[in-house]
XYZ file of C-alpha atoms in Angstrom:
120
model
C -98.539 52.179 -49.218
C -99.787 54.935 -46.983
C -99.911 54.953 -42.966
C -103.686 54.598 -42.996
C -103.535 51.489 -45.362
C -100.995 49.858 -43.027
C -103.228 50.400 -40.239
C -106.230 49.098 -41.920
C -104.132 45.997 -43.128
C -103.238 45.255 -39.323
C -106.711 46.031 -38.113
C -107.946 43.643 -40.672
C -105.383 41.024 -39.802
C -106.438 41.012 -36.128
C -110.165 41.521 -36.489
C -111.734 38.927 -34.511
C -108.739 37.543 -33.407
C -108.680 35.228 -30.654
C -106.443 36.547 -27.671
C -107.526 34.169 -25.378
C -104.115 32.524 -24.783
C -102.806 35.987 -23.460
C -103.808 35.919 -20.034
C -102.739 39.306 -18.868
C -103.415 42.617 -20.413
C -101.126 43.635 -23.314
C -100.369 46.961 -25.217
C -97.803 47.511 -27.639
C -97.220 50.617 -29.572
C -95.857 50.117 -33.284
C -93.722 52.819 -34.595
C -93.445 52.406 -38.326
C -90.269 53.968 -40.175
C -89.792 54.680 -43.680
C -92.700 53.971 -45.871
C -96.078 54.420 -44.212
C -94.372 56.211 -41.232
C -96.409 56.745 -37.994
C -97.455 55.331 -34.731
C -100.376 52.858 -33.942
C -101.131 50.431 -30.987
C -102.449 47.216 -30.753
C -104.098 46.192 -27.283
C -105.173 42.462 -25.953
C -107.509 42.406 -23.093
C -110.416 39.907 -22.270
C -109.459 37.648 -24.905
C -110.025 40.424 -27.718
C -107.918 42.412 -29.943
C -107.886 46.239 -30.881
C -105.827 48.205 -33.120
C -106.024 51.903 -33.221
C -104.128 54.451 -35.018
C -102.944 56.368 -31.908
C -100.053 56.264 -29.614
C -100.194 54.310 -26.085
C -98.661 56.000 -23.730
C -99.131 53.276 -20.789
C -97.704 50.557 -23.012
C -95.969 47.481 -22.322
C -93.517 47.674 -25.279
C -92.643 49.849 -28.101
C -92.051 48.177 -31.330
C -89.977 50.028 -33.903
C -89.831 48.446 -37.488
C -90.649 49.056 -41.066
C -93.966 48.606 -42.774
C -93.028 45.702 -44.960
C -91.721 43.859 -41.802
C -95.110 44.603 -40.049
C -96.967 43.228 -42.998
C -95.145 40.011 -42.731
C -95.969 39.768 -38.920
C -99.512 40.811 -39.547
C -99.950 38.312 -42.231
C -98.623 35.314 -40.345
C -95.569 35.092 -42.612
C -93.010 36.021 -39.974
C -93.052 35.210 -36.375
C -92.535 38.222 -33.912
C -89.867 36.211 -31.973
C -87.750 35.496 -35.119
C -88.363 39.247 -36.416
C -86.746 40.306 -33.012
C -83.854 37.743 -33.004
C -83.028 38.773 -36.529
C -83.117 42.418 -36.081
C -86.170 43.246 -38.179
C -87.662 44.616 -35.149
C -86.564 46.715 -32.105
C -88.336 46.340 -29.009
C -88.149 48.859 -25.927
C -89.647 48.037 -22.715
C -91.114 44.564 -21.618
C -89.567 42.177 -24.448
C -91.557 39.206 -23.063
C -94.800 40.897 -23.568
C -94.102 41.933 -27.127
C -93.519 38.148 -27.602
C -96.926 37.375 -26.482
C -98.300 38.437 -30.084
C -97.034 34.955 -31.287
C -99.965 33.662 -29.017
C -102.569 35.575 -31.025
C -103.387 33.977 -34.132
C -103.838 36.302 -37.315
C -106.448 36.121 -40.172
C -104.551 34.829 -43.407
C -105.607 36.909 -46.463
C -107.758 35.391 -48.882
C -105.117 35.266 -51.502
C -102.959 32.889 -49.419
C -105.808 30.611 -48.779
C -106.889 30.229 -52.511
C -103.893 28.029 -53.391
C -104.494 25.686 -50.897
C -107.960 24.795 -52.241
C -106.776 23.954 -55.969
C -107.776 20.416 -57.224
C -105.175 18.219 -58.746
């Protein structure tokens, strides 16, 4: 996977996401190590989420992880708090604000939804 593909996946996961539970401005920069290495940010403000392929210097938190872990978080398969507690992500800055990601529901990919609708 390339950096561009990873950013696009995260953008799709948070496209039209409802961030209304996050009552404060939230800016998290992700530094991806290994495959798809690079930096991008997620910002939540006024109930909306933006994901852009740039660094965010006035961020609340900096999350460092691998692309595969970020995919799990963006697909809803891995809770960000659990990822932190198990060492799958490192957080610099405001850990509490980084944990607010759990309050932003992600769009589950179509593949995951297909299995639910099978008739028995």
